[in-house]
Coordinates of C-alpha atoms and ligand atoms in Angstrom, one line a residue:
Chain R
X1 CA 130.0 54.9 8.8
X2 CA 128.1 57.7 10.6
X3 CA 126.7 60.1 8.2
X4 CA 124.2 62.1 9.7
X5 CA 122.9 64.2 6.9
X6 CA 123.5 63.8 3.8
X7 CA 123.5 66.3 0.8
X8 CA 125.9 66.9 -2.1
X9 CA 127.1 69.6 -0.9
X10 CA 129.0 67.3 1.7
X11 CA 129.6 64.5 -0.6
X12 CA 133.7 63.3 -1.0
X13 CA 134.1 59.8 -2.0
X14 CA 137.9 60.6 -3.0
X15 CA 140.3 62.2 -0.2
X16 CA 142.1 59.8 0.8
X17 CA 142.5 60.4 4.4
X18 CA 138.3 59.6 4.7
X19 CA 139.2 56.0 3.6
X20 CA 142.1 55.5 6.3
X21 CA 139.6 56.8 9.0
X22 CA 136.2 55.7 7.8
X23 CA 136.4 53.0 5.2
X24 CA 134.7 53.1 1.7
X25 CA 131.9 55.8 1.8
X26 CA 129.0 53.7 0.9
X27 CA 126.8 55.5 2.6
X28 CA 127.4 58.4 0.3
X29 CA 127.7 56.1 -2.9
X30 CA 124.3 55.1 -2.1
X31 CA 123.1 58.5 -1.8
X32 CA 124.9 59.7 -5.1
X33 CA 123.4 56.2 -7.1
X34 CA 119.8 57.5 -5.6
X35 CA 120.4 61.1 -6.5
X36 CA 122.9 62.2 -8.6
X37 CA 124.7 58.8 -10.3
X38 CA 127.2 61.3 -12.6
X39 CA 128.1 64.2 -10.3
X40 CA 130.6 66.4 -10.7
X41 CA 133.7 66.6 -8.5
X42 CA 135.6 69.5 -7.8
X43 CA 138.0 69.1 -4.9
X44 CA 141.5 70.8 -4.3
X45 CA 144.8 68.4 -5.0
X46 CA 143.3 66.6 -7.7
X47 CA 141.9 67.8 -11.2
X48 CA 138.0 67.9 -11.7
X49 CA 136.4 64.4 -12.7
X50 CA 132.5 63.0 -13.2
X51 CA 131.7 60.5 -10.3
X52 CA 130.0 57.4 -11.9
X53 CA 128.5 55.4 -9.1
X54 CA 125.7 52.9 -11.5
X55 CA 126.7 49.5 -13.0
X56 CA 125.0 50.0 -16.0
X57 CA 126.8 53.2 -16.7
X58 CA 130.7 51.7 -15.7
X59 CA 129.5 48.9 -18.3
X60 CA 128.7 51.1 -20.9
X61 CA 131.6 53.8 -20.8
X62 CA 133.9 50.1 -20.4
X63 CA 133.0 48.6 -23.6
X64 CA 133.8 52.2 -25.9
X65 CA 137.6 52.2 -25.1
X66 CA 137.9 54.4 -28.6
X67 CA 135.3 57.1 -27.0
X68 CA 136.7 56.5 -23.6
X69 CA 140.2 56.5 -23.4
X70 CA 142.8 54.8 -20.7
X71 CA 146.4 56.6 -21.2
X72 CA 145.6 60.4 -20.3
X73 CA 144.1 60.0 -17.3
X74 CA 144.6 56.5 -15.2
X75 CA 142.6 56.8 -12.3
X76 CA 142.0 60.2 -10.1
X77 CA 145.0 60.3 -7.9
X78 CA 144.8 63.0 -4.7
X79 CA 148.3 64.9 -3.7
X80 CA 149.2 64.8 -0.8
X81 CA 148.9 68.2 1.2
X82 CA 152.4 70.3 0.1
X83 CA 153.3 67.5 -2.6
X84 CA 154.0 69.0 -6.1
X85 CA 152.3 67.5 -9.5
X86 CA 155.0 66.4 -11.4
X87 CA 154.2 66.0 -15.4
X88 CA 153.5 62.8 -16.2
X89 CA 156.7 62.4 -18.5
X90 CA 158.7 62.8 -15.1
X91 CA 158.1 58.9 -14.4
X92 CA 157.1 57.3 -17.6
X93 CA 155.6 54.0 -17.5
X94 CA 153.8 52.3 -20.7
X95 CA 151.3 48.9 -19.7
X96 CA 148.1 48.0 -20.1
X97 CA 146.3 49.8 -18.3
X98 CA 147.4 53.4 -19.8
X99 CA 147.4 52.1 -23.0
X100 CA 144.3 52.2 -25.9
X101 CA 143.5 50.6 -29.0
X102 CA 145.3 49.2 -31.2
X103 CA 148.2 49.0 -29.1
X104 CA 146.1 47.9 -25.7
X105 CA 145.1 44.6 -27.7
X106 CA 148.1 44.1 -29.2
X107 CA 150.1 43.6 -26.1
X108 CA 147.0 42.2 -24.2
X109 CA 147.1 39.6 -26.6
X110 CA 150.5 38.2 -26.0
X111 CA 150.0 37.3 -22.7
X112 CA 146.3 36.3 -22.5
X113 CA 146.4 33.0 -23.0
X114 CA 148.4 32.2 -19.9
X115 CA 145.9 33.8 -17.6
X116 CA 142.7 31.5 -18.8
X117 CA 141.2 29.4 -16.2
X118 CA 142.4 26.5 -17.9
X119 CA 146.0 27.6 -17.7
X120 CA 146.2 28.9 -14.6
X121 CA 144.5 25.7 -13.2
X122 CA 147.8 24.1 -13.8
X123 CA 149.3 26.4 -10.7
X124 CA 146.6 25.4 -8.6
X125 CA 149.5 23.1 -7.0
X126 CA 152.3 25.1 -6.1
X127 CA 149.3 27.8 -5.2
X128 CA 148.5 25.5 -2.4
X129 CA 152.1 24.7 -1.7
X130 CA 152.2 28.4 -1.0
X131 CA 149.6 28.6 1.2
X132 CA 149.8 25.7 3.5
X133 CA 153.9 27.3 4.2
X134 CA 152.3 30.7 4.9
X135 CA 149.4 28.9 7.3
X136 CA 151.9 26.7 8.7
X137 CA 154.0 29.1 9.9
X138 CA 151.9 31.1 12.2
X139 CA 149.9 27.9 13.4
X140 CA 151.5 27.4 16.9
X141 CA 150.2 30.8 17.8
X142 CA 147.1 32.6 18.9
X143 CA 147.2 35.7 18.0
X144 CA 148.5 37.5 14.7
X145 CA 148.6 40.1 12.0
X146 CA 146.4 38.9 9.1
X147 CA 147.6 40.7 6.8
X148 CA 151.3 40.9 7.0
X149 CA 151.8 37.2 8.2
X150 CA 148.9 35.5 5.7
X151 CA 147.2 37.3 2.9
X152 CA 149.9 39.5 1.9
X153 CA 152.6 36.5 1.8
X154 CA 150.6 34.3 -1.0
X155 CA 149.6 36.8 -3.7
X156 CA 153.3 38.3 -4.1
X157 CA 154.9 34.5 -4.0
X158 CA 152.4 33.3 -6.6
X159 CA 153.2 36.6 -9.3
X160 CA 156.9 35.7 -8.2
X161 CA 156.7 32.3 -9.3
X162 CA 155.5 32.7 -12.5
X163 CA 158.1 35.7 -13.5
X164 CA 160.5 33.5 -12.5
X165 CA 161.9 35.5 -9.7
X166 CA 164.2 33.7 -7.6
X167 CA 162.6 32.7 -3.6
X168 CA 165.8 35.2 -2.3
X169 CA 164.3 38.0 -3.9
X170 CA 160.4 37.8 -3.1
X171 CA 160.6 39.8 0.2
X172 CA 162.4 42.7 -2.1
X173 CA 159.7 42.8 -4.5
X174 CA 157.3 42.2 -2.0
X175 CA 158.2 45.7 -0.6
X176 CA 158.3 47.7 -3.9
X177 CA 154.8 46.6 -4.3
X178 CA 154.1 47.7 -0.8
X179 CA 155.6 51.1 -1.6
X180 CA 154.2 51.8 -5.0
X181 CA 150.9 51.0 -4.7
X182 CA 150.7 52.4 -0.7
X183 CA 153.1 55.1 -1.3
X184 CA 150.5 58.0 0.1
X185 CA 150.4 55.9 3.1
X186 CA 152.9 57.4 5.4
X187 CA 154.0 53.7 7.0
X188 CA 155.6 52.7 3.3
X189 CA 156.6 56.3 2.5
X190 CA 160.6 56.5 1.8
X191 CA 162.0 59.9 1.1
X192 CA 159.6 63.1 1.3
X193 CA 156.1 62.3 -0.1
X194 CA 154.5 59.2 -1.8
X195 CA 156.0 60.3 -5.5
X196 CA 159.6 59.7 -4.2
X197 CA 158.6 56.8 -2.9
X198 CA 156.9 55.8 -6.2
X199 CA 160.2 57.3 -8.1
X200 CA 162.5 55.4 -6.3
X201 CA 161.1 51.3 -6.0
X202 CA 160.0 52.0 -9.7
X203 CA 164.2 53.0 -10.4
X204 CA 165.0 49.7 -8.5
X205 CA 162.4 47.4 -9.9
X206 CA 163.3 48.4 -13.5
X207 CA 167.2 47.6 -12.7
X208 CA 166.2 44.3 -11.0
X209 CA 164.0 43.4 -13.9
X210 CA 166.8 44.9 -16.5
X211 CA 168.7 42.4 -15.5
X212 CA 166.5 39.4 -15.1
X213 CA 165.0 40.1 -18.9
X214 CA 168.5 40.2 -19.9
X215 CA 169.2 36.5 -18.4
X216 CA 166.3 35.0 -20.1
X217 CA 166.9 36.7 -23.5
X218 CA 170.2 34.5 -23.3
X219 CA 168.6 31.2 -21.0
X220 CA 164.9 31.6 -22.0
X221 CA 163.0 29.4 -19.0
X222 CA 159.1 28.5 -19.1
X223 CA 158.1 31.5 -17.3
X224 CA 155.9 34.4 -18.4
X225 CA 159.4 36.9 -17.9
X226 CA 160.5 35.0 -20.8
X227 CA 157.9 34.9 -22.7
X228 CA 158.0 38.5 -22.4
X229 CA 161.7 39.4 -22.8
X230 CA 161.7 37.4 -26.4
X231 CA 158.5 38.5 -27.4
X232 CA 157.6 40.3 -30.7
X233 CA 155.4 43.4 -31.7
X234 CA 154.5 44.4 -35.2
X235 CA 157.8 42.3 -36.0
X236 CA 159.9 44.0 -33.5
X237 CA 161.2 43.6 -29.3
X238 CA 159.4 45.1 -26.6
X239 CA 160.9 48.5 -26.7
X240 CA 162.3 48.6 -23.1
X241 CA 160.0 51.1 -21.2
X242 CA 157.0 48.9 -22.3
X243 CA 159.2 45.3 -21.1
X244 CA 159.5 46.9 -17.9
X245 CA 156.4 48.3 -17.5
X246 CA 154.3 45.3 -18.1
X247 CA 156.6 43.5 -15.5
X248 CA 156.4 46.2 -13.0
X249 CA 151.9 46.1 -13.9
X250 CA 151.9 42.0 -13.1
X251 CA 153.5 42.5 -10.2
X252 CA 152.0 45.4 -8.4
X253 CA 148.2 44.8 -10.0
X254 CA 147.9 41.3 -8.6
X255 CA 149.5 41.9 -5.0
X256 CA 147.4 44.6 -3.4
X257 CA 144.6 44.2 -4.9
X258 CA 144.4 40.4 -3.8
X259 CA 145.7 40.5 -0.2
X260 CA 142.8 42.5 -0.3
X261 CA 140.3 40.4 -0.9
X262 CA 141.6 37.9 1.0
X263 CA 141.9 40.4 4.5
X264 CA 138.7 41.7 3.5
X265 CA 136.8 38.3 2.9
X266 CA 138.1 37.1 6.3
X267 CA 136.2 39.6 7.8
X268 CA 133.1 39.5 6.3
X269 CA 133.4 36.3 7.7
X270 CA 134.4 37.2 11.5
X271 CA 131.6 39.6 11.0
X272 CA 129.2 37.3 9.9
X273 CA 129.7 33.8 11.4
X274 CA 126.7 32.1 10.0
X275 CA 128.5 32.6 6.4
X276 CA 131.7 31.4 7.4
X277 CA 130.4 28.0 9.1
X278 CA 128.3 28.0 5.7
X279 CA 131.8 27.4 3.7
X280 CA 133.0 24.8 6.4
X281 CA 130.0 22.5 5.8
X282 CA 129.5 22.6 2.5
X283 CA 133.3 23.2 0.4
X284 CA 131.2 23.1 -2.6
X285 CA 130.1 26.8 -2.3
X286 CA 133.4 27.6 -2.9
X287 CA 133.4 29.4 -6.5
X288 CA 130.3 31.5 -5.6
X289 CA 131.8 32.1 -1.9
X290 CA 135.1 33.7 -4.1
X291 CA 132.7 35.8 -6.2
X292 CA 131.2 37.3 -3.3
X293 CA 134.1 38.4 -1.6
X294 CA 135.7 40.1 -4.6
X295 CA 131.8 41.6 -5.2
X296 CA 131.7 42.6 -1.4
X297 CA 135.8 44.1 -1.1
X298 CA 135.9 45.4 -4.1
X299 CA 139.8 46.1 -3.9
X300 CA 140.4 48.5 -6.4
X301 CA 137.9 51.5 -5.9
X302 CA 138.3 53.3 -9.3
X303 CA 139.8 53.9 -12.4
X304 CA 139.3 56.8 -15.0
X305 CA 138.7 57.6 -18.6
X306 CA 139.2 60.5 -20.6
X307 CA 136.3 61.2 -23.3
X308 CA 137.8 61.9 -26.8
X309 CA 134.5 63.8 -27.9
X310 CA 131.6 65.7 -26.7
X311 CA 129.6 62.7 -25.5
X312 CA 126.4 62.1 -22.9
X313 CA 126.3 59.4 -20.1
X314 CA 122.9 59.1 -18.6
X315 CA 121.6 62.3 -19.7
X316 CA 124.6 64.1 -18.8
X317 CA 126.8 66.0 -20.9
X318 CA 130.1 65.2 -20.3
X319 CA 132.4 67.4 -23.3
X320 CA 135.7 66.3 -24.8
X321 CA 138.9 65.9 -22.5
X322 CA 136.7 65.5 -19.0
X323 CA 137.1 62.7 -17.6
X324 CA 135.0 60.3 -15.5
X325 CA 135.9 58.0 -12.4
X326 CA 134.3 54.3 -12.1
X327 CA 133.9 53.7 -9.2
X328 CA 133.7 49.8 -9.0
X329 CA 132.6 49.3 -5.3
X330 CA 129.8 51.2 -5.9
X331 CA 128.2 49.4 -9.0
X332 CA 128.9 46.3 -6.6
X333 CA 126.2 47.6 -3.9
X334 CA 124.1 48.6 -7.0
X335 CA 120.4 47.9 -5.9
X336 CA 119.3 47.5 -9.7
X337 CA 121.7 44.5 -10.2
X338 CA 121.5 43.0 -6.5
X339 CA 119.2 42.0 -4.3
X340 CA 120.0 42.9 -0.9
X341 CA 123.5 44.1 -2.1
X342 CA 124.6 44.9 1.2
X343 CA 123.8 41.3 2.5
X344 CA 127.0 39.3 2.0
X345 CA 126.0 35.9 1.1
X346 CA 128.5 33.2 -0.1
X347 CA 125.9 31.5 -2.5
X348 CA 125.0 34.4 -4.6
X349 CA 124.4 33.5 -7.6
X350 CA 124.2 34.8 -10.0
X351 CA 127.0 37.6 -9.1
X352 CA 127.7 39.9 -12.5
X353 CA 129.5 41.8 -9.9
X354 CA 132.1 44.4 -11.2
X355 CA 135.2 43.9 -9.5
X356 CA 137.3 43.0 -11.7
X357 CA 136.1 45.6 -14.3
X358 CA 134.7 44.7 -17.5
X359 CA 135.6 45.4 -21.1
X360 CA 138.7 46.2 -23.1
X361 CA 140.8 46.3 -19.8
X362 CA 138.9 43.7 -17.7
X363 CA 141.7 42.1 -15.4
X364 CA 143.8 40.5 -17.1
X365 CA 144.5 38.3 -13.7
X366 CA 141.4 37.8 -12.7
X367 CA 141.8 33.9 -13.1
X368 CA 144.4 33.9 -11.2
X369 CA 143.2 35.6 -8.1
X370 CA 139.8 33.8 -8.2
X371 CA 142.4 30.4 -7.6
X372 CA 144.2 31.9 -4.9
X373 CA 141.5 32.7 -3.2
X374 CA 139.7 29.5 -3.7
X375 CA 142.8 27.7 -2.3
X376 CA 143.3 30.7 0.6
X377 CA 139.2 29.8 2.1
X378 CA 139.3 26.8 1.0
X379 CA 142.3 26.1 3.7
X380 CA 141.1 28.2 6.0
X381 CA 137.5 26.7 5.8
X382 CA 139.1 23.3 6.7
X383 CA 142.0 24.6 9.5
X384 CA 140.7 27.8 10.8
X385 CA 138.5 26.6 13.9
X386 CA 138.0 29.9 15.2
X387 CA 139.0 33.4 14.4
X388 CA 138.4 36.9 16.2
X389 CA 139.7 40.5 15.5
X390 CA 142.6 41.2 18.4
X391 CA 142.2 44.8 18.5
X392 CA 141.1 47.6 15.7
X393 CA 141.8 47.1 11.8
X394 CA 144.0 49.6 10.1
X395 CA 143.3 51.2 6.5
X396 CA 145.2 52.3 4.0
X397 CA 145.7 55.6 3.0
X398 CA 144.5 55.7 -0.6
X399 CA 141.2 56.2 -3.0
X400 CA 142.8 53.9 -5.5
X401 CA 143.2 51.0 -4.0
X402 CA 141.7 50.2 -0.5
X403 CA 142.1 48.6 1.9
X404 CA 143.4 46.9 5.6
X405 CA 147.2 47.4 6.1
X406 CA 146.8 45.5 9.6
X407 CA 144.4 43.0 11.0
X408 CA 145.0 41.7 14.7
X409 CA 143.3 38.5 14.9
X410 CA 142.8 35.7 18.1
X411 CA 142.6 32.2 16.3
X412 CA 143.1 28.6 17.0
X413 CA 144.3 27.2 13.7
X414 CA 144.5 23.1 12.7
X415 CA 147.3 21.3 11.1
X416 CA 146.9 20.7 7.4
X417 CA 145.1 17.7 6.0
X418 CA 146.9 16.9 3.1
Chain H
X1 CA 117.3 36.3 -33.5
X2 CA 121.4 35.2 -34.0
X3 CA 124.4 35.4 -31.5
X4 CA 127.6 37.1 -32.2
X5 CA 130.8 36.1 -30.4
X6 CA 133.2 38.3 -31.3
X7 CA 136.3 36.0 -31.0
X8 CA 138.6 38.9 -31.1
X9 CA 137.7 40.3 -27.8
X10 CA 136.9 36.6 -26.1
X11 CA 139.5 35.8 -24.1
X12 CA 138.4 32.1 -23.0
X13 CA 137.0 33.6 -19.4
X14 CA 134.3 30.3 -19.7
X15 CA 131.5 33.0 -17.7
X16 CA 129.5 32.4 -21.1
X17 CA 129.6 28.7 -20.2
X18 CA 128.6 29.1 -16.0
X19 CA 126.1 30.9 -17.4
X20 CA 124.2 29.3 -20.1
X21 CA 125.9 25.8 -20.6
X22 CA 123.5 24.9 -23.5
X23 CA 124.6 27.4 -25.7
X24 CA 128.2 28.3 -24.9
X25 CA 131.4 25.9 -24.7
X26 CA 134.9 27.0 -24.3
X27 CA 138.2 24.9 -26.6
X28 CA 141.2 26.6 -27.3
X29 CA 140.7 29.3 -25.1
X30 CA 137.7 30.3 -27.2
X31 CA 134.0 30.7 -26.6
X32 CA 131.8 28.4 -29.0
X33 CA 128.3 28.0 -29.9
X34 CA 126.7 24.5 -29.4
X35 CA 123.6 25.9 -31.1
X36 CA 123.1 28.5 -34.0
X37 CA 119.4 29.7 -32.9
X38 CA 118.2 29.0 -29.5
X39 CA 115.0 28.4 -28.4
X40 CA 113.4 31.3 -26.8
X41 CA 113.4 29.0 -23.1
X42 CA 116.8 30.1 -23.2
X43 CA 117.0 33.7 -24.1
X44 CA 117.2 34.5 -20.1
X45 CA 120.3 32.4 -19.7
X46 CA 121.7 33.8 -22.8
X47 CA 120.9 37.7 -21.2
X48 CA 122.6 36.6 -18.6
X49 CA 125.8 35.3 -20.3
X50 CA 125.9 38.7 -22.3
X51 CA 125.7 40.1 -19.1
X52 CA 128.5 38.2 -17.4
X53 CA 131.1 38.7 -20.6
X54 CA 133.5 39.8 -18.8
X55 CA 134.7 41.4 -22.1
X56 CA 131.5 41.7 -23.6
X57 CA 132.4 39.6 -26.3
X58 CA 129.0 38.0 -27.1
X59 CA 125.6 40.5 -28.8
X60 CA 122.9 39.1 -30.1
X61 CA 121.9 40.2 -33.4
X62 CA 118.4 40.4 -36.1
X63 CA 119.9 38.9 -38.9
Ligands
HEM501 C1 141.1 40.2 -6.2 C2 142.1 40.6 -6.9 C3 142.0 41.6 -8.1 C4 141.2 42.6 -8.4 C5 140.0 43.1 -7.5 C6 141.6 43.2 -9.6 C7 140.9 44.3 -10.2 C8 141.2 44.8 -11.4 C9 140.5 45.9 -12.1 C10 139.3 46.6 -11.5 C11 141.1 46.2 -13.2 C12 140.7 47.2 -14.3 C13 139.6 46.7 -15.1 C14 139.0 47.7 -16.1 O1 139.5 48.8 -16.3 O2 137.9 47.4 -16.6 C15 142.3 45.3 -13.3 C16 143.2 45.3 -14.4 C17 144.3 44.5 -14.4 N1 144.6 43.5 -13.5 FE1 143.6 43.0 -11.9 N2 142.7 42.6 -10.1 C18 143.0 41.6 -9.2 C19 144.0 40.7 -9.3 C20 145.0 40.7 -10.3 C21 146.1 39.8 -10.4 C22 146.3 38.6 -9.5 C23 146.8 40.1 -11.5 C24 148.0 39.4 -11.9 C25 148.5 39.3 -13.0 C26 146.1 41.3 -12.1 C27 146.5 41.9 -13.3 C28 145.8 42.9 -13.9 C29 146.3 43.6 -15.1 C30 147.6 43.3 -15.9 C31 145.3 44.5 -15.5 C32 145.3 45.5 -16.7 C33 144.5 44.9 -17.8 C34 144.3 45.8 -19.0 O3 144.4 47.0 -18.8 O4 144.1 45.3 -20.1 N3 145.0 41.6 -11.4 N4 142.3 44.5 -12.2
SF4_502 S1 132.6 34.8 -21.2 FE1 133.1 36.1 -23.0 S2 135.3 36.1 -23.0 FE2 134.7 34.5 -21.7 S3 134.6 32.7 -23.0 FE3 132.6 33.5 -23.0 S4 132.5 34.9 -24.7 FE4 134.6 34.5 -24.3

């Protein structure tokens, strides 16, 4: 990124438009960690917000989820320019990650246990089953889109799998996810602006997941959509809104986020050889190779919290109802918790990186998409002789979740060894 | 000086264990203490697993 002179006057770390041209802003992260680590933003289409850009201070306003709270502010979302703020009651959705205490744990808890490593070890087959289909297919070749032909296919078939969505259906859900999460990018826009598209694949994932709840409240199945649809809280069903919700939260949070990583990690690795002949020689390296690419992607760039009293981070007075933006990326490149943090080196270790958050709403999936990407480099370590970029990667229009949306690559790929 | 998991937050993550495999172990999806009072040799390790709580489950605590 070329930033000539810095100053906050010219800081923006959240228009959306500077990450689809430039990338994440680290050069100005660095600057604000250096010089002003809460800073106040004030920025047309989008409310005012605190900027946190230190570890110490994401981990410390993540662990007070009663001070700091999830549901009135999710993360700091940017209009586009003419789009209209609709009230939030215009869309409802009720998960996780805009609920609080009590509730938060209380519907945390009923899923938890089949997102430990230990359980989601168990996948680890049908993960790789996935993966050598998806590498198989485009292994006759030369040339292709990494993203749309690898990492996007494994994450959305492996969320599929265990909702028990039928195979016929995973390119449908495949593209709601595309279009709620990338809905401010113009190339998954339907309709006028990026809240119609949001409205409408929310309208048609809730009827496709109506009706799949309503199958497995009559044929319960060992998948987690049952587990969900005959679930109890406080002694009662899932009132629908949060049923649907949590479905629509599983599907979307894991998909994006981990193709992601994945694009992102293969990358790092084109762009640093030395690293990626490091993982073919020595398969070993793989857990701390996984850490560091989810340390040096950091998928999702921020989420928010909304204080519910006059409170002070780092000196700073920050007074009830304002609301701060953690910005994970950031504490990732944190020169107090890494050495060399912008080095990207596969045997880091220890990594208390923070990209999966950390806390009350520390990702719930994180299991999971530590396994697929073990099995995704893991393949590719062993069948991926060479790999270049075939022309310029394309980002994704959003401060929320970032991102490449296309990655050309020239590649001479082996058969599978199993 | 005493550690404190708090098992309602501990979700099983097994980062305590990577971390400081003498004190921590993980059965039934919950974290575990193999010793009550560590010796201070391991008090770094034992930051460190604090540190990497992903839901900051574990304190240490005076009494
Ligand atoms: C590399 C891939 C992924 C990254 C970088 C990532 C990142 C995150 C982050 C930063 C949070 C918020 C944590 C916080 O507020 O402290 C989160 C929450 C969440 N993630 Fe992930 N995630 C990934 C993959 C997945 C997958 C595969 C799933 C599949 C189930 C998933 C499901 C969730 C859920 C349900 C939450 C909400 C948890 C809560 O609020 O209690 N994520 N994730
Ligand atoms: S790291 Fe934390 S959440 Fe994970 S098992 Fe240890 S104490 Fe429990």
């Amino acid at each position: 990124m070329s930033t000539p002179e810095l100053s906050l006057g010219s800081i923006d770390v959240i228009t959306p438009e500077h990450y689809q041209q430039n990338g994440y802003p680290h050069a100005q992260w660095t600057y604000l960690r250096k010089h002003k680590p809460v800073f106040h933003v004030e920025q047309p289409r989008t409310d005012p917000f605190w900027a946190i850009t230190k570890a110490a201070d994401i981990m410390e306003i993540s662990k007070q989820p009663k001070l700091w709270l999830n549901g009135p502010r999710l993360a700091v979302f940017v209009l586009s320019p003419g789009e209209e703020a609709l009230p939030p009651e215009a869309l409802p959705l009720k998960h996780l990650l805009n609920m609080d205490p009590p509730q938060h744990g209380q519907y945390r808890s009923l899923l938890s246990r089949y997102f430990t490593p230990r359980s989601v070890r168990a996948l680890e087959p049908e993960v790789s089953r996935i993966t050598t289909t998806v590498l198989d297919d485009v292994m006759g070749r030369t040339e292709c889109d990494f993203v749309t032909e690898i990492s996007s296919k494994v994450p959305v078939a492996v969320i599929a799998e265990m909702l028990g969505v039928p195979r016929q259906d995973w390119p449908t859900l495949f593209r709601w996810t595309n279009e709620i999460i990338g809905g401010g990018d113009p190339e998954f826009q339907r309709g006028e602006n990026p809240t119609e598209t949001f409205a409408q694949a929310r309208m048609e994932m809730f009827q496709y997941f109506t009706n799949l709840v309503a199958e497995r409240q009559k044929h319960p199945a060992n998948d987690v959509t049952s587990i969900l649809a005959n679930a109890k809280v406080d002694g009662a069903a899932l009132p629908t809104l949060e049923l649907l919700s949590y479905l629509l939260v599983l599907v979307v949070a894991g998909n994006e986020t981990t193709r992601n990583a994945t694009t992102g990690g293969l990358l790092a690795m084109i762009e640093n050889p030395s690293q990626f002949q490091r993982l073919k020689s020595d398969p070993g390296i793989i857990k701390t190779a996984v850490e560091e690419i989810v340390r040096w992607t950091s998928p999702v760039i921020q989420f928010a919290r909304t204080a519910t009293q006059d409170t002070v981070v780092r000196g700073q007075k920050i007074k009830a109802g304002e609301s701060v933006c953690l910005f994970y990326p950031s504490a990732n490149r944190d020169e107090e918790v890494f050495d060399e943090p912008f080095r990207f080196d596969i045997g880091r270790n220890p990594n208390p990186h923070l990209g999966f958050g950390i806390g009350e709403h520390f990702c719930l999936g994180s299991n999971l998409a530590r396994l697929e990407l073990e099995v995704i480099f893991r393949e590719l370590a062993k069948r991926l002789d060479r790999a270049e970029l075939a022309g310029p990667v394309a980002r994704l229009r959003s401060s929320f979740v970032g991102g490449i949306k296309h990655m050309p690559i020239r590649y001479k790929l082996g058969p599978s060894h199993d | 000086m005493k550690i404190v998991i708090d098992l309602k937050l501990c979700e099983g993550n097994e980062r305590c264990v990577a971390a400081a495999p003498e004190v921590f172990e993980v059965h039934d999806d919950q974290s575990h203490l193999r010793i009550e009072n560590p010796p201070s040799a391991l008090m770094e390790k034992i930051r460190l697993a604090i540190r990497m709580c992903p839901r900051q489950a574990i304190s240490l605590s005076d009494r």
